CSV table of C-alpha atoms in Angstrom, one decimal:
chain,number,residue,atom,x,y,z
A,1,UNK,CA,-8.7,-17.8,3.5
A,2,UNK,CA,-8.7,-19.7,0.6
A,3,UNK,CA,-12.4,-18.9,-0.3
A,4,UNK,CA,-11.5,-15.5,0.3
A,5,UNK,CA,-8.6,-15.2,-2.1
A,6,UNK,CA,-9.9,-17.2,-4.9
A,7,UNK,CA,-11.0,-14.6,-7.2
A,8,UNK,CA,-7.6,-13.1,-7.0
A,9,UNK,CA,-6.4,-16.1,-9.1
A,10,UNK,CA,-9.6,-17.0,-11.2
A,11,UNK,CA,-8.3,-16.0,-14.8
A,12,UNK,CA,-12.1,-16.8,-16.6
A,13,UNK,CA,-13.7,-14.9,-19.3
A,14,UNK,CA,-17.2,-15.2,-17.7
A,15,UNK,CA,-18.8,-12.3,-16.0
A,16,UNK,CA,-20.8,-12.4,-12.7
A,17,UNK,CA,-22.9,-10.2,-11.1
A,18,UNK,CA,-24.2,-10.0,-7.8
A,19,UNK,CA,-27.8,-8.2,-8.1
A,20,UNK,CA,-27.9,-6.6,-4.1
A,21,UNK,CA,-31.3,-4.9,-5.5
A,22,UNK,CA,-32.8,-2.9,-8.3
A,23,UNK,CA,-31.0,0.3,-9.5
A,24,UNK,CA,-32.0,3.6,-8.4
A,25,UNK,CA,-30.6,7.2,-9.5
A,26,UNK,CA,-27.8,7.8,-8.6
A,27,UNK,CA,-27.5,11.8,-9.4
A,28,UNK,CA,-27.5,14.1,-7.0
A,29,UNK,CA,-27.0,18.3,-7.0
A,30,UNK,CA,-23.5,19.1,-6.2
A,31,UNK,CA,-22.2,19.7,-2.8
A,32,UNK,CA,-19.5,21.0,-0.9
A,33,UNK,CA,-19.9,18.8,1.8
A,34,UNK,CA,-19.6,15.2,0.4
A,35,UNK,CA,-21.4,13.6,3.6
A,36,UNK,CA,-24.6,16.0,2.8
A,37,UNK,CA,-24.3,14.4,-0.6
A,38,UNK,CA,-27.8,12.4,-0.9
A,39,UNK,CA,-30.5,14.4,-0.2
A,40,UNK,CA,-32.7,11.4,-1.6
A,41,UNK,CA,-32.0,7.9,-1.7
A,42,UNK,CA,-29.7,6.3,-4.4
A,43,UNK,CA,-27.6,3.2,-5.3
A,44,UNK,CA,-24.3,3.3,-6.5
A,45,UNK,CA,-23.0,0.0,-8.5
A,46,UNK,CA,-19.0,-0.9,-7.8
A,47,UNK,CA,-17.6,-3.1,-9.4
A,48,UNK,CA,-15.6,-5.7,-8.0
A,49,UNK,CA,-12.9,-8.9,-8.2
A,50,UNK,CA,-13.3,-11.2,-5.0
A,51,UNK,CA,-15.8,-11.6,-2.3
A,52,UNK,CA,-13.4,-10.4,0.4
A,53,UNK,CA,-13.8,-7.3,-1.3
A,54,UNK,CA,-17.6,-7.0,-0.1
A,55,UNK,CA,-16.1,-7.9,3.8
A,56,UNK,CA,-13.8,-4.3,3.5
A,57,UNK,CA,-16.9,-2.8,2.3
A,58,UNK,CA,-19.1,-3.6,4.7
A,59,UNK,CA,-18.6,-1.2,7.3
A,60,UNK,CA,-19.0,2.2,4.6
A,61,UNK,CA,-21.9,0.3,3.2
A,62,UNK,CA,-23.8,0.4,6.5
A,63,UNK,CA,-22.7,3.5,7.1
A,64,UNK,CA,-23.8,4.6,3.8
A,65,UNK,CA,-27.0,3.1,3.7
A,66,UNK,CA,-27.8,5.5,6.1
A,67,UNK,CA,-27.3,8.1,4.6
A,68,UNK,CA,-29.4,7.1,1.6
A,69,UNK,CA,-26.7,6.1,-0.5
A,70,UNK,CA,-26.9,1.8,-1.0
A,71,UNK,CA,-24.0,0.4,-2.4
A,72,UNK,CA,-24.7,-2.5,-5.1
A,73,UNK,CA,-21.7,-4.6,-5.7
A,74,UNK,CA,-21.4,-6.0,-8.7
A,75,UNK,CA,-18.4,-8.9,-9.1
A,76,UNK,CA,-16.0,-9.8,-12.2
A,77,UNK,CA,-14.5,-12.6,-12.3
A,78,UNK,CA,-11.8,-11.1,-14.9
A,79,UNK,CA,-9.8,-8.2,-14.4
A,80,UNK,CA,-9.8,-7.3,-17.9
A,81,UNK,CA,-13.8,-6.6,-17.5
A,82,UNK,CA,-14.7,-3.8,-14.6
A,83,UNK,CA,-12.7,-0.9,-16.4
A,84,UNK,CA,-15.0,-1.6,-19.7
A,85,UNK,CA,-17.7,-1.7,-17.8
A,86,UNK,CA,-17.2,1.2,-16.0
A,87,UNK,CA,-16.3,2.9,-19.0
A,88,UNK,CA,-19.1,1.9,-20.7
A,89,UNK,CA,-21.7,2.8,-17.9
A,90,UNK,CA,-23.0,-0.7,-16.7
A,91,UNK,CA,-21.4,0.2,-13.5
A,92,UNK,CA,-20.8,3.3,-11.3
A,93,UNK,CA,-17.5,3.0,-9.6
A,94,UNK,CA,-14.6,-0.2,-9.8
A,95,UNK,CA,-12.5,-0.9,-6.6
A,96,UNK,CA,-10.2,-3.7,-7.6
A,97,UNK,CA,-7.2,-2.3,-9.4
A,98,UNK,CA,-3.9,-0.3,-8.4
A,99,UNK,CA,-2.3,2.9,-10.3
A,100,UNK,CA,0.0,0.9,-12.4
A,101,UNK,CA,-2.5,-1.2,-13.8
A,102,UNK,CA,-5.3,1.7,-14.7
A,103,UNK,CA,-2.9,3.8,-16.2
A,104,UNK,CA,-1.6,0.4,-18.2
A,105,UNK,CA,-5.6,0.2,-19.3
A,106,UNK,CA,-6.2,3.6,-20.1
A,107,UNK,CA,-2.8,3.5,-22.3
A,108,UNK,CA,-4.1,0.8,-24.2
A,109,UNK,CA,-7.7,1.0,-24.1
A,110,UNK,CA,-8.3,4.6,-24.2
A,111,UNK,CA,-10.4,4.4,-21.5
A,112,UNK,CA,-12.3,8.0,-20.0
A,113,UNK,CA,-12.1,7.2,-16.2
A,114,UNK,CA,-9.6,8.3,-13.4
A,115,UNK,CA,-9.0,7.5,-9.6
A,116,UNK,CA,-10.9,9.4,-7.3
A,117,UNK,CA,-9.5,7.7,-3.9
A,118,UNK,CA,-7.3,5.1,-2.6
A,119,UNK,CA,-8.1,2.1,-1.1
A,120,UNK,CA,-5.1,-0.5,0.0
A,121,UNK,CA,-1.9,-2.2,-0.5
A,122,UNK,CA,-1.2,-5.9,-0.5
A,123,UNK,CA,2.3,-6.0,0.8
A,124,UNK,CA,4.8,-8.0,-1.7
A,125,UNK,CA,7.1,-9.6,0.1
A,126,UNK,CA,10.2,-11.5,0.5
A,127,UNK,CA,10.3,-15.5,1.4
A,128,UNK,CA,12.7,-18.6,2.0
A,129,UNK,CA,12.9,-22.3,3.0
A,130,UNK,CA,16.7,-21.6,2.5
A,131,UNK,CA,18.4,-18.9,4.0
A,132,UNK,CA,17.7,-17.0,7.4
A,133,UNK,CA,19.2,-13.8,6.0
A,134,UNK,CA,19.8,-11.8,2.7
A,135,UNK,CA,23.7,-11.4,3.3
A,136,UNK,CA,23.6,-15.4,3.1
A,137,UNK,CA,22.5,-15.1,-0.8
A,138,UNK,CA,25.3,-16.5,-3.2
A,139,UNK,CA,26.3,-16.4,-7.1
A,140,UNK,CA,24.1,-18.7,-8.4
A,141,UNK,CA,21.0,-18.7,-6.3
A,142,UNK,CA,17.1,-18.6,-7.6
A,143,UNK,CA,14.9,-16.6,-6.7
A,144,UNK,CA,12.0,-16.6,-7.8
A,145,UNK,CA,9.2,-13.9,-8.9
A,146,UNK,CA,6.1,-13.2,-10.8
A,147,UNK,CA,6.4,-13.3,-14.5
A,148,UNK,CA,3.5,-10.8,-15.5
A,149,UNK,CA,4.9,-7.4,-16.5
A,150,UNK,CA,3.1,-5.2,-13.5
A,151,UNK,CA,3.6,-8.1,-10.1
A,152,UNK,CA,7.4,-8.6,-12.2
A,153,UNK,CA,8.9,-4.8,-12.0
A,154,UNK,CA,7.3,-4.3,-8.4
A,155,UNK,CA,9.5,-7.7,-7.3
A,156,UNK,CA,12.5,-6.1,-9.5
A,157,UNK,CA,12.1,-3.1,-7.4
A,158,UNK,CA,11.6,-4.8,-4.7
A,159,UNK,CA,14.7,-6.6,-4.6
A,160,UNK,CA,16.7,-3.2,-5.8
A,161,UNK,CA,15.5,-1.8,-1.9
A,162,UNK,CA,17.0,-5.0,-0.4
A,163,UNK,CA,20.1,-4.3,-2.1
A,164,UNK,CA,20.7,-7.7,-4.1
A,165,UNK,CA,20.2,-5.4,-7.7
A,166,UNK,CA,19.9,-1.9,-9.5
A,167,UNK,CA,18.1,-0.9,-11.8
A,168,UNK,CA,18.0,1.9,-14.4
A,169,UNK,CA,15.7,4.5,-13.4
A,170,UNK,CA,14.4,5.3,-17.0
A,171,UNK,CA,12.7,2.0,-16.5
A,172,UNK,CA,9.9,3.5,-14.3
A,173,UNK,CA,7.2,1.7,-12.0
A,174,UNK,CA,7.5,-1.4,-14.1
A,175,UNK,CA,11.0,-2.7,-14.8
A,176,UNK,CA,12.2,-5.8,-16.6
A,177,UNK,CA,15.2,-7.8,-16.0
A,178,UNK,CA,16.6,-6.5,-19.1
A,179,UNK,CA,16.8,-3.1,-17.1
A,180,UNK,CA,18.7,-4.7,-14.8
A,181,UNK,CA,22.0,-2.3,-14.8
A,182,UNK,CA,24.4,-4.5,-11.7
A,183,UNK,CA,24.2,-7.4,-9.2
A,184,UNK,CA,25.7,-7.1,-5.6
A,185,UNK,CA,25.3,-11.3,-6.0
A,186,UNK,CA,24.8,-12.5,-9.2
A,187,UNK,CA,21.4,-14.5,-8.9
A,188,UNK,CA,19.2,-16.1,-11.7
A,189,UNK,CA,15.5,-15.7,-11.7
A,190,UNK,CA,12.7,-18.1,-12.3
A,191,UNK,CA,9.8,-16.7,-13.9
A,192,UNK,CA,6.3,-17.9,-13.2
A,193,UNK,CA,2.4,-16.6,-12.6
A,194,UNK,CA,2.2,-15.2,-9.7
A,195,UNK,CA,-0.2,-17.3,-7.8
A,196,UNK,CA,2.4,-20.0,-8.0
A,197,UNK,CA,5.5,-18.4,-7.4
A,198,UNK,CA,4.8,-19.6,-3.3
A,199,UNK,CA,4.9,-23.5,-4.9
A,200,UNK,CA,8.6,-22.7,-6.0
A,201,UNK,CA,9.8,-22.4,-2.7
A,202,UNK,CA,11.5,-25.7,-2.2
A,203,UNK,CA,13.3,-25.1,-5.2
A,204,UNK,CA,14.8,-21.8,-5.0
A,205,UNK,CA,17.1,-19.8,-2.5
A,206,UNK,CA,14.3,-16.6,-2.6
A,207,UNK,CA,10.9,-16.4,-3.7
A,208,UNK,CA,9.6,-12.9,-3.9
A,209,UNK,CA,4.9,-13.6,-3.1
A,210,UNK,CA,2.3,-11.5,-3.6
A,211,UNK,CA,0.6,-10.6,-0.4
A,212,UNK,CA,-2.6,-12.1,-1.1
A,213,UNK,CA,-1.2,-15.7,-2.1
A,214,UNK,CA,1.2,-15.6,0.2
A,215,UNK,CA,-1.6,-15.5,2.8
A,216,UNK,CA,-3.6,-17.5,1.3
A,217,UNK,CA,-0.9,-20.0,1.4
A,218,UNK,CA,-0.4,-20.0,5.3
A,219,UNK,CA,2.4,-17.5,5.6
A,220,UNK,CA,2.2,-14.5,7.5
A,221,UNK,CA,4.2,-11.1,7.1
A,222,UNK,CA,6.1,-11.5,10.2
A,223,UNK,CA,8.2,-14.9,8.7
A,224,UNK,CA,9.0,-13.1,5.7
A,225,UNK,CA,12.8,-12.2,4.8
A,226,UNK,CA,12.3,-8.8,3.6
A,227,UNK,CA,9.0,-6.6,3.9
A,228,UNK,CA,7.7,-4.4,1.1
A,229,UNK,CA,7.5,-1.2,3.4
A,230,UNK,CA,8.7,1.8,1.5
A,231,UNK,CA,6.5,3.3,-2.1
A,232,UNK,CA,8.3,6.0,-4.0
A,233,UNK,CA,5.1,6.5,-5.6
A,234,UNK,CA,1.5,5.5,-5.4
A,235,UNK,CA,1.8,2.8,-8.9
A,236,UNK,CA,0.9,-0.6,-6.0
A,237,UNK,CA,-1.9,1.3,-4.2
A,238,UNK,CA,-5.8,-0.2,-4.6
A,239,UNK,CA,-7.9,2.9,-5.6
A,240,UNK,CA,-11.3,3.5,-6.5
A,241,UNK,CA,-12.3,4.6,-10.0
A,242,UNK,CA,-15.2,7.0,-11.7
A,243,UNK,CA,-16.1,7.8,-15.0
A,244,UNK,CA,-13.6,11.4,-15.3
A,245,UNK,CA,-16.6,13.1,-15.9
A,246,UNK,CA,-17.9,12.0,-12.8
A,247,UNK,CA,-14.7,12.7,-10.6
A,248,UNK,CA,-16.6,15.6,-8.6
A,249,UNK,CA,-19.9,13.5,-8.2
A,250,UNK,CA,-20.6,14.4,-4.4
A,251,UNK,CA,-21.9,10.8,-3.8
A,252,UNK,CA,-19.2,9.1,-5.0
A,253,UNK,CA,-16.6,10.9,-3.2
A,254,UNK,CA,-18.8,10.4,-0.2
A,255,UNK,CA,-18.8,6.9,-0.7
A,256,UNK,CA,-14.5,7.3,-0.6
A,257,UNK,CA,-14.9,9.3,2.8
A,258,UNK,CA,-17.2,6.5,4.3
A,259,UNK,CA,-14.2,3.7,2.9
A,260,UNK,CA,-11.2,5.7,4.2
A,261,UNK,CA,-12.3,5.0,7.8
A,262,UNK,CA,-10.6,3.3,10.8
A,263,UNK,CA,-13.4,0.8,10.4
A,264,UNK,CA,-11.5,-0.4,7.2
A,265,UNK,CA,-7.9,-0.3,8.7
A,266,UNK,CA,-9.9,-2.6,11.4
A,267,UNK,CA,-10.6,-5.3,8.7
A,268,UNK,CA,-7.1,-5.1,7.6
A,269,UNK,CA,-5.6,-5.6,10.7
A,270,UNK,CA,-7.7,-8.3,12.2
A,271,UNK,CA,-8.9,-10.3,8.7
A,272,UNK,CA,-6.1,-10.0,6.7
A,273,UNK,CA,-2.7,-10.8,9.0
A,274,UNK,CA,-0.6,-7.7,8.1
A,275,UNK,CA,-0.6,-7.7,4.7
A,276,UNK,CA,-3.3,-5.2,3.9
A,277,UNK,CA,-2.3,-1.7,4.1
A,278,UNK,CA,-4.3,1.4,4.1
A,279,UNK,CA,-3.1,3.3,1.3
A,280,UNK,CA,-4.8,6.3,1.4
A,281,UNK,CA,-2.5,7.0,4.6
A,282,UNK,CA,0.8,5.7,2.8
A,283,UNK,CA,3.9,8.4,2.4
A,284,UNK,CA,5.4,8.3,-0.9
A,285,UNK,CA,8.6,9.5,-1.4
């Protein structure tokens, strides 16, 4: 697991490609049906952030390959790179952000590209080395959560569903402890990247983990405290991206169909220990 997670907490500046073979159109005349899409062969470049990522995809690729379409995944080893390069045309399709964090990039970046389909939710969740139960928590107690601004507000709002704070709603999908508005216990945070925030445990009374690291560091959904398990909107779920003017291309939605499949949910449920969620069949409230 840990060579599967690694490229979930490589922050580099250097950019890797994996060449799976030489380019080919990948236009193809509109159509109603997206699994008619190809009448010819093409490949489709995605762009990607962790190995694992080509495991999920494995299953639609097949499946796509026979088809015609051939998926060519091309890996970053920086989030800050797939959206640019998407943008820009190097690549087709990115799969390795969630709502929150495209609609953060397009804000800034003024980047032409939307979401054309949902992939997964990594399940943020609850831990301690302290306490069996959340009515145990006391004045005074740590807990500690990721101190980026997207992994912070979705551990704020976290922590607002188990009851321990509120939050004003004004604050939106990405609160900060400023817009912290009461306390059922009055607790004290300790900020820190997200990747290490598992290493704190000893230390504090809570520690709210990523699903990814906390997998990678041996836990498992079942022995956390409290489970992510409710959205209220769609900001934490994976999603694949397009160029917008490309939002319609038949292939690429095809390429979503082949994804959304109960051979994915498979890989979730037997590769990833509970934490990976498919998010394309989520409720939102």
């Amino acid at each position: 697991m840990n060579r599967i997670f690694s490229a979930f907490t490589a922050i580099l500046l250097t950019l890797s490609l994996t060449a799976c073979g030489a380019a080919k159109d990948n236009t193809a005349a509109p159509a109603d049906d997206p699994s008619a899409a190809a009448s010819q062969d093409v490949t489709v470049r995605i762009g990607l952030t962790g190995t694992f990522n080509e495991d999920i995809w494995a299953p639609a690729a097949e499946e796509l390959a026979q088809e015609g379409i051939h998926l060519e995944f091309v890996q970053f080893s920086n989030f800050s790179l797939p959206n640019d390069a998407l943008n820009s045309g190097d690549i087709d399709l990115n799969a390795f952000q969630h709502h929150a964090f495209l609609e953060n990039e397009i804000a800034n970046y003024g980047y032409d590209i939307t979401a054309i389909g949902d992939t997964y939710v990594v399940a943020m969740n609850v831990y301690s080395d302290k306490i069996n139960d959340l009515s145990e928590l006391k004045d005074g107690d740590k807990i500690a959560i990721p101190n980026d601004a997207t992994n912070e507000g979705r551990a704020l709002k976290l922590l607002e569903s188990a009851g321990i704070l509120e939050l004003d709603p004004a604050a939106g999908a990405s609160p900060i402890i400023a817009d912290i508005t009461g306390y059922q216990v009055q607790v004290e945070f300790v900020e820190v990247d997200a990747n290490l925030v598992y290493s704190t445990l000893p230390d504090v009374t809570l520690a709210v983990i990523n699903g990814n690291y906390a997998l990678d560091s041996g836990l498992t959904a079942d022995e956390a405290l409290y489970k992510e398990s409710d959205y209220t909107d769609n900001s934490y779920f994976g999603l694949i991206a397009a160029r917008t003017e490309d939002a319609e291309n038949p292939v690429y939605l095809r390429i979503v169909e082949a994804y959304q499949s109960q051979k994915t949910i498979d890989i979730f449920n037997n590769e990833f220990a509970g934490f990976f969620l498919p998010a394309w069949e989520l409720d939102v409230g």
